[in-house]
mmCIF file of C-alpha atoms and ligand atoms in Angstrom:
data_model
loop_
_atom_site.group_PDB
_atom_site.id
_atom_site.type_symbol
_atom_site.label_atom_id
_atom_site.label_comp_id
_atom_site.label_asym_id
_atom_site.label_seq_id
_atom_site.Cartn_x
_atom_site.Cartn_y
_atom_site.Cartn_z
ATOM 1 C CA MET A 20 14.718 -59.087 5.785
ATOM 2 C CA ILE A 21 11.688 -58.136 7.866
ATOM 3 C CA TYR A 22 9.949 -61.206 9.256
ATOM 4 C CA LEU A 23 6.364 -60.515 10.312
ATOM 5 C CA ASP A 24 4.938 -64.044 10.202
ATOM 6 C CA ASN A 25 5.654 -65.241 13.728
ATOM 7 C CA SER A 26 2.208 -66.801 14.176
ATOM 8 C CA ALA A 27 3.070 -69.181 11.330
ATOM 9 C CA THR A 28 6.423 -70.051 12.826
ATOM 10 C CA THR A 29 9.286 -68.405 14.696
ATOM 11 C CA LYS A 30 13.033 -68.283 14.305
ATOM 12 C CA PRO A 31 14.669 -70.669 16.804
ATOM 13 C CA CYS A 32 16.369 -68.707 19.590
ATOM 14 C CA LYS A 33 20.061 -69.037 20.472
ATOM 15 C CA GLN A 34 19.203 -71.097 23.571
ATOM 16 C CA ALA A 35 17.195 -73.584 21.485
ATOM 17 C CA VAL A 36 19.944 -73.951 18.880
ATOM 18 C CA GLU A 37 22.653 -74.473 21.519
ATOM 19 C CA GLY A 38 20.424 -76.943 23.337
ATOM 20 C CA PHE A 39 19.822 -78.847 20.117
ATOM 21 C CA LEU A 40 23.578 -79.205 19.560
ATOM 22 C CA LYS A 41 24.178 -80.341 23.143
ATOM 23 C CA ALA A 42 21.434 -82.957 22.807
ATOM 24 C CA CYS A 43 23.016 -84.187 19.576
ATOM 25 C CA GLU A 44 26.162 -84.925 21.591
ATOM 26 C CA ASP A 45 24.191 -86.629 24.373
ATOM 27 C CA PHE A 46 22.663 -88.809 21.687
ATOM 28 C CA GLY A 47 21.598 -91.795 23.786
ATOM 29 C CA ASN A 48 18.115 -93.260 23.770
ATOM 30 C CA PRO A 49 16.322 -91.951 26.889
ATOM 31 C CA SER A 50 14.967 -95.470 27.488
ATOM 32 C CA SER A 51 18.456 -97.044 27.589
ATOM 33 C CA LEU A 52 19.724 -98.018 31.017
ATOM 34 C CA HIS A 53 23.358 -96.989 30.522
ATOM 35 C CA LYS A 54 24.907 -93.587 31.169
ATOM 36 C CA LEU A 55 24.271 -92.218 27.675
ATOM 37 C CA GLY A 56 20.608 -93.128 28.010
ATOM 38 C CA LEU A 57 20.361 -91.567 31.459
ATOM 39 C CA ASN A 58 21.962 -88.334 30.191
ATOM 40 C CA ALA A 59 19.421 -88.142 27.374
ATOM 41 C CA GLU A 60 16.597 -88.891 29.796
ATOM 42 C CA GLN A 61 17.795 -86.050 32.004
ATOM 43 C CA LEU A 62 17.538 -83.619 29.089
ATOM 44 C CA VAL A 63 13.950 -84.709 28.436
ATOM 45 C CA GLU A 64 13.086 -84.370 32.134
ATOM 46 C CA ASN A 65 14.723 -80.950 32.265
ATOM 47 C CA ALA A 66 12.427 -79.791 29.450
ATOM 48 C CA ARG A 67 9.405 -81.367 31.126
ATOM 49 C CA GLU A 68 10.183 -79.420 34.303
ATOM 50 C CA ASN A 69 10.642 -76.124 32.454
ATOM 51 C CA ILE A 70 7.344 -76.502 30.655
ATOM 52 C CA ALA A 71 5.524 -77.654 33.806
ATOM 53 C CA ASN A 72 6.909 -74.634 35.725
ATOM 54 C CA SER A 73 5.719 -72.272 33.021
ATOM 55 C CA LEU A 74 2.188 -73.733 33.087
ATOM 56 C CA GLY A 75 1.926 -74.081 36.872
ATOM 57 C CA CYS A 76 1.583 -77.868 36.875
ATOM 58 C CA LYS A 77 3.579 -80.964 37.822
ATOM 59 C CA SER A 78 6.208 -82.455 35.477
ATOM 60 C CA GLU A 79 4.327 -85.747 35.289
ATOM 61 C CA GLU A 80 1.355 -83.896 33.793
ATOM 62 C CA ILE A 81 3.353 -82.914 30.670
ATOM 63 C CA TYR A 82 3.542 -85.298 27.691
ATOM 64 C CA PHE A 83 5.709 -84.591 24.662
ATOM 65 C CA THR A 84 4.205 -84.942 21.195
ATOM 66 C CA SER A 85 5.293 -84.124 17.636
ATOM 67 C CA CYS A 86 3.251 -80.893 17.390
ATOM 68 C CA ALA A 87 0.255 -79.103 18.863
ATOM 69 C CA THR A 88 -1.991 -80.722 16.261
ATOM 70 C CA GLU A 89 -1.089 -84.103 17.722
ATOM 71 C CA SER A 90 -1.623 -82.761 21.254
ATOM 72 C CA SER A 91 -5.130 -81.519 20.440
ATOM 73 C CA ASN A 92 -6.027 -84.644 18.440
ATOM 74 C CA THR A 93 -4.891 -86.801 21.373
ATOM 75 C CA ALA A 94 -7.023 -84.866 23.873
ATOM 76 C CA ILE A 95 -10.131 -84.786 21.670
ATOM 77 C CA PHE A 96 -10.064 -88.307 20.209
ATOM 78 C CA GLY A 97 -8.860 -89.770 23.517
ATOM 79 C CA THR A 98 -11.820 -88.197 25.305
ATOM 80 C CA ALA A 99 -14.234 -89.419 22.617
ATOM 81 C CA GLN A 100 -12.851 -92.936 22.920
ATOM 82 C CA LYS A 101 -12.985 -92.887 26.709
ATOM 83 C CA LEU A 102 -16.395 -91.301 27.229
ATOM 84 C CA GLY A 103 -18.090 -91.756 23.850
ATOM 85 C CA LYS A 104 -20.332 -94.636 24.912
ATOM 86 C CA ARG A 105 -22.053 -92.494 27.553
ATOM 87 C CA LYS A 106 -21.454 -88.925 26.405
ATOM 88 C CA LYS A 107 -21.976 -87.884 22.829
ATOM 89 C CA ARG A 108 -21.742 -84.088 22.883
ATOM 90 C CA PHE A 109 -18.665 -81.931 22.230
ATOM 91 C CA VAL A 110 -18.840 -78.132 22.475
ATOM 92 C CA THR A 111 -16.360 -75.870 20.698
ATOM 93 C CA THR A 112 -16.264 -72.564 18.785
ATOM 94 C CA THR A 113 -16.475 -71.726 15.093
ATOM 95 C CA ILE A 114 -13.092 -69.947 15.168
ATOM 96 C CA GLU A 115 -10.828 -72.854 16.152
ATOM 97 C CA HIS A 116 -7.662 -73.810 14.297
ATOM 98 C CA PRO A 117 -8.097 -76.830 11.977
ATOM 99 C CA ALA A 118 -6.201 -78.953 14.548
ATOM 100 C CA THR A 119 -9.380 -78.800 16.641
ATOM 101 C CA ALA A 120 -11.967 -78.004 13.978
ATOM 102 C CA ARG A 121 -11.132 -80.974 11.720
ATOM 103 C CA ALA A 122 -10.983 -83.334 14.708
ATOM 104 C CA MET A 123 -14.484 -82.182 15.644
ATOM 105 C CA ASP A 124 -15.708 -82.687 12.049
ATOM 106 C CA LEU A 125 -14.437 -86.241 12.193
ATOM 107 C CA LEU A 126 -16.213 -86.903 15.485
ATOM 108 C CA GLU A 127 -19.413 -85.593 13.921
ATOM 109 C CA GLU A 128 -18.992 -88.002 11.005
ATOM 110 C CA LYS A 129 -18.676 -90.787 13.579
ATOM 111 C CA GLY A 130 -22.025 -89.905 15.147
ATOM 112 C CA PHE A 131 -21.042 -87.465 17.890
ATOM 113 C CA GLU A 132 -22.974 -84.243 18.318
ATOM 114 C CA VAL A 133 -20.732 -81.182 17.940
ATOM 115 C CA VAL A 134 -22.036 -77.769 18.994
ATOM 116 C CA ARG A 135 -19.996 -74.872 17.591
ATOM 117 C CA ILE A 136 -20.471 -71.474 19.209
ATOM 118 C CA ALA A 137 -20.044 -68.457 16.904
ATOM 119 C CA PRO A 138 -18.760 -65.004 17.866
ATOM 120 C CA TYR A 139 -20.952 -61.880 17.935
ATOM 121 C CA GLU A 140 -20.740 -58.801 15.727
ATOM 122 C CA LYS A 141 -17.446 -57.504 17.164
ATOM 123 C CA GLY A 142 -15.918 -60.971 17.173
ATOM 124 C CA GLU A 143 -16.476 -61.820 20.828
ATOM 125 C CA ILE A 144 -17.376 -65.321 22.020
ATOM 126 C CA SER A 145 -19.827 -65.323 24.929
ATOM 127 C CA TYR A 146 -19.083 -67.671 27.835
ATOM 128 C CA ARG A 147 -22.848 -67.822 28.431
ATOM 129 C CA ASP A 148 -23.452 -69.267 24.955
ATOM 130 C CA ILE A 149 -20.912 -71.996 25.628
ATOM 131 C CA LEU A 150 -22.296 -72.698 29.085
ATOM 132 C CA ASP A 151 -25.821 -72.911 27.675
ATOM 133 C CA ALA A 152 -24.650 -75.514 25.144
ATOM 134 C CA VAL A 153 -23.149 -77.780 27.834
ATOM 135 C CA ASP A 154 -25.287 -80.474 29.437
ATOM 136 C CA GLU A 155 -24.893 -83.739 31.363
ATOM 137 C CA ASN A 156 -24.334 -85.518 28.067
ATOM 138 C CA THR A 157 -21.289 -83.353 27.201
ATOM 139 C CA ALA A 158 -17.908 -85.085 27.094
ATOM 140 C CA MET A 159 -15.681 -82.087 26.407
ATOM 141 C CA VAL A 160 -15.525 -78.355 25.774
ATOM 142 C CA SER A 161 -12.583 -77.351 23.565
ATOM 143 C CA MET A 162 -11.695 -73.710 23.154
ATOM 144 C CA MET A 163 -8.613 -71.931 21.856
ATOM 145 C CA LEU A 164 -6.885 -69.276 23.983
ATOM 146 C CA VAL A 165 -5.968 -66.849 21.197
ATOM 147 C CA ASN A 166 -7.291 -66.899 17.664
ATOM 148 C CA ASN A 167 -4.431 -67.304 15.195
ATOM 149 C CA GLU A 168 -5.970 -65.136 12.482
ATOM 150 C CA THR A 169 -7.001 -62.042 14.450
ATOM 151 C CA GLY A 170 -5.303 -62.242 17.858
ATOM 152 C CA TYR A 171 -8.693 -62.320 19.637
ATOM 153 C CA ILE A 172 -8.322 -63.637 23.219
ATOM 154 C CA LEU A 173 -11.174 -65.978 24.065
ATOM 155 C CA PRO A 174 -12.709 -65.954 27.578
ATOM 156 C CA VAL A 175 -11.300 -69.413 28.393
ATOM 157 C CA GLN A 176 -10.814 -68.897 32.134
ATOM 158 C CA LYS A 177 -14.300 -67.515 32.740
ATOM 159 C CA THR A 178 -15.934 -70.178 30.571
ATOM 160 C CA PHE A 179 -14.075 -73.172 32.020
ATOM 161 C CA GLU A 180 -14.540 -71.885 35.591
ATOM 162 C CA LYS A 181 -18.323 -71.745 35.125
ATOM 163 C CA ILE A 182 -18.412 -75.133 33.399
ATOM 164 C CA LYS A 183 -16.428 -76.818 36.164
ATOM 165 C CA LYS A 184 -18.733 -75.311 38.790
ATOM 166 C CA ARG A 185 -21.886 -76.496 37.105
ATOM 167 C CA PHE A 186 -20.640 -79.689 35.404
ATOM 168 C CA PRO A 187 -17.468 -80.893 37.178
ATOM 169 C CA ASP A 188 -17.292 -84.045 35.021
ATOM 170 C CA VAL A 189 -17.172 -82.227 31.687
ATOM 171 C CA LEU A 190 -13.577 -82.239 30.407
ATOM 172 C CA THR A 191 -11.980 -78.999 29.202
ATOM 173 C CA HIS A 192 -9.313 -78.621 26.524
ATOM 174 C CA CYS A 193 -7.525 -75.423 25.582
ATOM 175 C CA ASP A 194 -5.462 -74.954 22.417
ATOM 176 C CA ALA A 195 -3.038 -72.426 23.905
ATOM 177 C CA VAL A 196 -0.641 -72.384 20.920
ATOM 178 C CA GLN A 197 -0.931 -68.691 20.070
ATOM 179 C CA GLY A 198 -0.998 -67.445 23.654
ATOM 180 C CA TYR A 199 1.806 -69.531 25.160
ATOM 181 C CA MET A 200 4.871 -67.443 26.051
ATOM 182 C CA LYS A 201 3.014 -64.296 24.925
ATOM 183 C CA MET A 202 0.664 -64.010 27.916
ATOM 184 C CA PRO A 203 0.534 -65.841 31.253
ATOM 185 C CA VAL A 204 -0.896 -69.354 30.792
ATOM 186 C CA ASN A 205 -1.658 -71.300 33.978
ATOM 187 C CA VAL A 206 -3.563 -74.563 33.718
ATOM 188 C CA ASN A 207 -5.120 -74.225 37.180
ATOM 189 C CA ARG A 208 -6.314 -70.668 36.635
ATOM 190 C CA LEU A 209 -7.703 -71.677 33.234
ATOM 191 C CA CYS A 210 -9.440 -74.727 34.819
ATOM 192 C CA CYS A 211 -8.075 -76.971 32.046
ATOM 193 C CA ASP A 212 -7.998 -80.737 31.972
ATOM 194 C CA PHE A 213 -5.975 -80.667 28.749
ATOM 195 C CA LEU A 214 -3.849 -77.928 27.179
ATOM 196 C CA SER A 215 -1.889 -78.009 23.908
ATOM 197 C CA VAL A 216 1.262 -76.053 23.029
ATOM 198 C CA SER A 217 3.744 -76.096 20.149
ATOM 199 C CA GLY A 218 7.542 -75.730 19.994
ATOM 200 C CA HIS A 219 7.916 -73.880 16.715
ATOM 201 C CA LYS A 220 5.613 -71.016 17.751
ATOM 202 C CA ILE A 221 7.856 -70.154 20.716
ATOM 203 C CA HIS A 222 11.292 -69.900 19.108
ATOM 204 C CA ALA A 223 12.048 -73.626 19.388
ATOM 205 C CA PHE A 224 11.840 -76.170 16.560
ATOM 206 C CA LYS A 225 9.175 -77.708 14.361
ATOM 207 C CA GLY A 226 8.394 -81.320 15.227
ATOM 208 C CA VAL A 227 7.763 -80.952 18.944
ATOM 209 C CA GLY A 228 4.736 -80.060 21.020
ATOM 210 C CA ALA A 229 3.400 -80.803 24.459
ATOM 211 C CA LEU A 230 0.101 -81.842 25.970
ATOM 212 C CA TYR A 231 -0.855 -81.131 29.577
ATOM 213 C CA ILE A 232 -3.106 -83.848 30.982
ATOM 214 C CA LYS A 233 -4.422 -83.220 34.486
ATOM 215 C CA LYS A 234 -3.166 -85.774 37.000
ATOM 216 C CA GLY A 235 -5.544 -88.680 37.509
ATOM 217 C CA LEU A 236 -7.165 -88.328 34.086
ATOM 218 C CA HIS A 237 -6.553 -91.315 31.886
ATOM 219 C CA ILE A 238 -7.247 -91.281 28.173
ATOM 220 C CA PRO A 239 -6.242 -93.941 25.659
ATOM 221 C CA PRO A 240 -2.893 -93.255 23.951
ATOM 222 C CA PHE A 241 -2.910 -91.858 20.419
ATOM 223 C CA ILE A 242 0.231 -93.812 19.471
ATOM 224 C CA VAL A 243 0.962 -97.220 21.007
ATOM 225 C CA GLY A 244 4.250 -99.129 21.066
ATOM 226 C CA GLY A 245 7.179 -99.084 23.450
ATOM 227 C CA GLY A 246 5.307 -97.226 26.187
ATOM 228 C CA GLN A 247 7.342 -93.994 26.254
ATOM 229 C CA GLU A 248 5.845 -90.885 27.858
ATOM 230 C CA ASN A 249 4.353 -92.996 30.619
ATOM 231 C CA GLY A 250 2.542 -95.120 28.062
ATOM 232 C CA GLN A 251 0.630 -92.106 26.749
ATOM 233 C CA ARG A 252 2.679 -91.541 23.585
ATOM 234 C CA SER A 253 4.959 -94.285 22.328
ATOM 235 C CA GLY A 254 7.935 -93.665 20.051
ATOM 236 C CA THR A 255 11.479 -92.725 21.031
ATOM 237 C CA GLU A 256 11.490 -89.131 22.230
ATOM 238 C CA SER A 257 13.187 -86.547 20.005
ATOM 239 C CA VAL A 258 15.615 -85.424 22.669
ATOM 240 C CA PRO A 259 17.136 -82.469 20.741
ATOM 241 C CA LEU A 260 13.724 -81.012 19.863
ATOM 242 C CA ILE A 261 12.305 -81.568 23.343
ATOM 243 C CA TYR A 262 15.356 -80.236 25.187
ATOM 244 C CA SER A 263 15.519 -77.115 23.034
ATOM 245 C CA MET A 264 11.801 -76.444 23.527
ATOM 246 C CA GLY A 265 12.385 -76.555 27.290
ATOM 247 C CA LEU A 266 15.278 -74.093 26.984
ATOM 248 C CA ALA A 267 13.222 -71.710 24.835
ATOM 249 C CA VAL A 268 10.487 -71.794 27.492
ATOM 250 C CA GLN A 269 12.989 -71.167 30.283
ATOM 251 C CA TYR A 270 14.385 -68.218 28.340
ATOM 252 C CA LEU A 271 11.041 -66.638 27.403
ATOM 253 C CA ASN A 272 9.045 -67.311 30.555
ATOM 254 C CA ASN A 273 10.611 -64.471 32.552
ATOM 255 C CA SER A 274 9.947 -61.787 29.972
ATOM 256 C CA ILE A 275 6.288 -62.359 29.067
ATOM 257 C CA ASN A 276 5.077 -59.045 30.484
ATOM 258 C CA GLN A 277 7.969 -56.921 29.151
ATOM 259 C CA ARG A 278 7.610 -58.402 25.693
ATOM 260 C CA PHE A 279 3.846 -57.884 25.812
ATOM 261 C CA GLU A 280 4.340 -54.163 26.552
ATOM 262 C CA TYR A 281 6.955 -53.816 23.831
ATOM 263 C CA ILE A 282 4.821 -55.563 21.203
ATOM 264 C CA ASN A 283 1.829 -53.504 22.310
ATOM 265 C CA GLY A 284 3.831 -50.407 21.351
ATOM 266 C CA LEU A 285 4.573 -51.847 17.901
ATOM 267 C CA LYS A 286 0.916 -52.756 17.368
ATOM 268 C CA SER A 287 -0.282 -49.283 18.465
ATOM 269 C CA ALA A 288 2.143 -47.644 16.051
ATOM 270 C CA LEU A 289 1.050 -49.922 13.203
ATOM 271 C CA VAL A 290 -2.662 -49.463 13.865
ATOM 272 C CA GLU A 291 -2.246 -45.680 14.096
ATOM 273 C CA LYS A 292 -0.408 -45.540 10.771
ATOM 274 C CA LEU A 293 -2.827 -47.900 9.030
ATOM 275 C CA SER A 294 -5.832 -45.961 10.368
ATOM 276 C CA ASN A 295 -4.624 -42.947 8.388
ATOM 277 C CA LEU A 296 -4.897 -44.911 5.136
ATOM 278 C CA ASP A 297 -8.447 -44.824 3.743
ATOM 279 C CA PHE A 298 -7.827 -47.958 1.639
ATOM 280 C CA VAL A 299 -6.983 -50.124 4.670
ATOM 281 C CA HIS A 300 -9.543 -51.897 6.827
ATOM 282 C CA ILE A 301 -8.248 -53.217 10.170
ATOM 283 C CA ASN A 302 -9.842 -56.540 11.183
ATOM 284 C CA SER A 303 -8.192 -56.982 14.591
ATOM 285 C CA GLY A 304 -9.575 -55.012 17.504
ATOM 286 C CA VAL A 305 -7.366 -52.831 19.688
ATOM 287 C CA GLY A 306 -8.708 -53.425 23.207
ATOM 288 C CA GLU A 307 -7.486 -55.875 25.830
ATOM 289 C CA ASP A 308 -9.456 -58.683 24.157
ATOM 290 C CA PHE A 309 -6.821 -58.744 21.423
ATOM 291 C CA LEU A 310 -3.256 -59.993 21.812
ATOM 292 C CA PRO A 311 -0.970 -57.317 20.309
ATOM 293 C CA TYR A 312 1.255 -59.906 18.590
ATOM 294 C CA VAL A 313 -1.230 -60.331 15.704
ATOM 295 C CA VAL A 314 -2.676 -57.638 13.446
ATOM 296 C CA SER A 315 -5.052 -58.577 10.649
ATOM 297 C CA PHE A 316 -6.007 -56.014 8.039
ATOM 298 C CA ALA A 317 -7.227 -55.741 4.458
ATOM 299 C CA VAL A 318 -5.784 -53.511 1.740
ATOM 300 C CA GLU A 319 -9.024 -53.046 -0.067
ATOM 301 C CA LYS A 320 -8.232 -53.323 -3.766
ATOM 302 C CA ILE A 321 -5.351 -55.790 -3.634
ATOM 303 C CA LYS A 322 -5.812 -59.551 -3.213
ATOM 304 C CA SER A 323 -3.921 -60.998 -0.239
ATOM 305 C CA GLU A 324 -1.637 -63.190 -2.293
ATOM 306 C CA VAL A 325 -0.690 -60.379 -4.656
ATOM 307 C CA LEU A 326 0.215 -58.121 -1.747
ATOM 308 C CA LEU A 327 2.016 -60.949 0.036
ATOM 309 C CA HIS A 328 4.267 -61.526 -2.980
ATOM 310 C CA TYR A 329 4.760 -57.792 -3.521
ATOM 311 C CA LEU A 330 5.932 -57.474 0.089
ATOM 312 C CA GLU A 331 8.072 -60.588 -0.330
ATOM 313 C CA SER A 332 9.830 -58.876 -3.241
ATOM 314 C CA LYS A 333 10.737 -56.139 -0.740
ATOM 315 C CA GLU A 334 11.904 -58.823 1.727
ATOM 316 C CA ILE A 335 8.963 -58.358 4.051
ATOM 317 C CA TYR A 336 7.359 -61.658 5.041
ATOM 318 C CA VAL A 337 3.694 -61.713 6.061
ATOM 319 C CA SER A 338 0.823 -64.158 5.829
ATOM 320 C CA SER A 339 -2.412 -64.074 3.888
ATOM 321 C CA GLY A 340 -5.064 -64.704 6.521
ATOM 322 C CA SER A 341 -3.854 -67.842 8.293
ATOM 323 C CA ALA A 342 -0.770 -69.712 7.055
ATOM 324 C CA CYS A 343 -2.529 -73.008 7.762
ATOM 325 C CA SER A 344 -5.215 -72.262 5.193
ATOM 326 C CA LYS A 345 -2.595 -71.891 2.400
ATOM 327 C CA GLY A 346 -4.442 -69.443 0.196
ATOM 328 C CA LYS A 347 -7.823 -71.093 0.793
ATOM 329 C CA LYS A 348 -10.595 -68.685 1.731
ATOM 330 C CA SER A 349 -10.601 -68.294 5.487
ATOM 331 C CA GLY A 350 -13.855 -69.419 7.026
ATOM 332 C CA VAL A 351 -12.690 -67.978 10.333
ATOM 333 C CA LEU A 352 -12.591 -64.391 9.053
ATOM 334 C CA SER A 353 -16.201 -64.648 7.947
ATOM 335 C CA GLU A 354 -17.031 -65.853 11.473
ATOM 336 C CA PHE A 355 -15.560 -62.522 12.592
ATOM 337 C CA LYS A 356 -18.092 -60.886 10.214
ATOM 338 C CA ILE A 357 -15.371 -59.752 7.802
ATOM 339 C CA PRO A 358 -17.089 -59.508 4.376
ATOM 340 C CA ASP A 359 -15.723 -61.963 1.758
ATOM 341 C CA LYS A 360 -14.275 -59.149 -0.326
ATOM 342 C CA LEU A 361 -12.179 -57.866 2.560
ATOM 343 C CA ALA A 362 -11.265 -61.409 3.659
ATOM 344 C CA ASP A 363 -9.839 -61.978 0.157
ATOM 345 C CA SER A 364 -7.619 -58.927 0.675
ATOM 346 C CA THR A 365 -6.575 -59.723 4.231
ATOM 347 C CA ILE A 366 -2.994 -59.812 5.395
ATOM 348 C CA ARG A 367 -1.941 -61.075 8.806
ATOM 349 C CA ILE A 368 1.207 -59.746 10.340
ATOM 350 C CA SER A 369 2.515 -61.268 13.562
ATOM 351 C CA PHE A 370 5.312 -59.815 15.647
ATOM 352 C CA CYS A 371 8.073 -61.149 17.839
ATOM 353 C CA SER A 372 10.314 -59.126 20.119
ATOM 354 C CA GLU A 373 13.067 -58.964 17.480
ATOM 355 C CA ASN A 374 10.860 -56.657 15.410
ATOM 356 C CA ILE A 375 11.570 -52.941 15.692
ATOM 357 C CA ILE A 376 9.599 -49.802 14.944
ATOM 358 C CA GLU A 377 11.480 -49.364 11.634
ATOM 359 C CA ASP A 378 9.931 -52.678 10.495
ATOM 360 C CA VAL A 379 6.488 -51.182 11.047
ATOM 361 C CA GLU A 380 7.444 -47.988 9.175
ATOM 362 C CA LYS A 381 8.866 -49.939 6.233
ATOM 363 C CA LEU A 382 5.790 -52.190 6.080
ATOM 364 C CA VAL A 383 3.406 -49.232 6.014
ATOM 365 C CA GLN A 384 5.489 -47.450 3.373
ATOM 366 C CA GLU A 385 5.461 -50.538 1.150
ATOM 367 C CA ILE A 386 1.697 -50.903 1.595
ATOM 368 C CA ILE A 387 1.319 -47.304 0.399
ATOM 369 C CA ASN A 388 3.623 -48.062 -2.559
ATOM 370 C CA ALA A 389 1.667 -51.233 -3.354
ATOM 371 C CA ASN A 390 -1.593 -49.310 -3.289
ATOM 372 C CA ASN A 391 -0.134 -46.664 -5.617
ATOM 373 C CA THR A 392 0.959 -49.271 -8.155
ATOM 374 C CA LEU A 393 -0.977 -52.542 -7.824
ATOM 375 C CA ALA A 394 -4.429 -51.174 -6.924
ATOM 376 C CA LYS A 395 -4.363 -48.849 -9.927
ATOM 377 C CA LEU A 396 -3.575 -51.673 -12.379
ATOM 378 C CA LYS A 397 -7.219 -52.834 -12.236
HETATM 379 N N1 LIG B 406 -3.455 -74.215 17.100
HETATM 380 C C1 LIG B 406 -3.245 -72.957 16.689
HETATM 381 C C2 LIG B 406 -4.063 -71.859 17.261
HETATM 382 C C3 LIG B 406 -2.273 -72.682 15.725
HETATM 383 O O1 LIG B 406 -2.078 -71.423 15.318
HETATM 384 C C4 LIG B 406 -1.518 -73.758 15.198
HETATM 385 C C5 LIG B 406 -0.528 -73.521 14.126
HETATM 386 O O2 LIG B 406 -0.643 -72.583 13.348
HETATM 387 C C6 LIG B 406 -1.772 -75.050 15.675
HETATM 388 C C7 LIG B 406 -2.756 -75.250 16.616
HETATM 389 C C8 LIG B 406 -1.018 -76.238 15.157
HETATM 390 O O3 LIG B 406 0.270 -76.257 15.709
HETATM 391 P P1 LIG B 406 1.379 -77.287 15.131
HETATM 392 O O4 LIG B 406 1.935 -76.654 13.913
HETATM 393 O O5 LIG B 406 2.381 -77.423 16.238
HETATM 394 O O6 LIG B 406 0.674 -78.563 14.865
#
């Protein structure tokens, strides 16, 4: 099997699996006062420390959630609830993941003003456009770090830096899901008040995410109840999922740069091979504005889903556009000025460091085979 859908989800690493099993043995409730409870609490705190270290913040600034969608919803709706009486404007981009985009739609339905900044011809978002959209009435600017469909790296640091200089009270949220553990992510350098990450995108498990909330910032909790997570997110913590996410972070955090270089080599090889095929259009750019882990391209005469299932029959797993859009036409690709016809034929492949050059060669060979058979059927 060749798995090239790591932006959809990743295979849990050995450290995460072993951590999960250990936490199943230390099965106490982290809120219990006896030894079993304290052991479980220690596992949760160990994960909190690992994640805080990786993001350059304090442990008490990390809150565990069930997924990055919950993290982003908490930051956005919490800010709206806290500031909404005085500040009605939210600024974001047109290329956000639905976790942010749908939350913004909902705010708009509730009477907030949402300004969505679109990319230019080559896909780039301008920090100036975002800055120009921010005013004294703005509650929050929310911007993803890496686009999940193309790998485009947004200018989060530059944008948030400028915003904080001009409007220190405007809150900043970054959906860092697709950049975390693939490039350095530091909440202070990014000038974030909130930052969302997900366990299952970094070789840990589905069902766990984390939200960084800058110390001193208080937003209403998204889930109320027993007061876990310092009152910010009630519900008994999933110790196995949390502990294993912390171990995956500890394992991956030291190899971000090496893995980046390695994946860059795989992407270069893939792009070079695909560029030789006149029936392939590459949507992702190749410069430093694009994370090498994601490559989006269209095989012109074959619909995405047809090619996806053809590749599946050869045991190669890829995604059609974004996995979250489940076959629906991707609005985000059209924001990147990809014509509808090419968007309908777009495949997204996303690497992890277990992929090898032979995976790239096999993929390209099967795309040539698919073009020789499927494209000619029409
Ligand atoms: N943000 C981005 C950029 C994503 O790619 C995803 C998942 O695909 C999410 C948020 C949602 O993450 P989760 O599945 O943890 O809710």
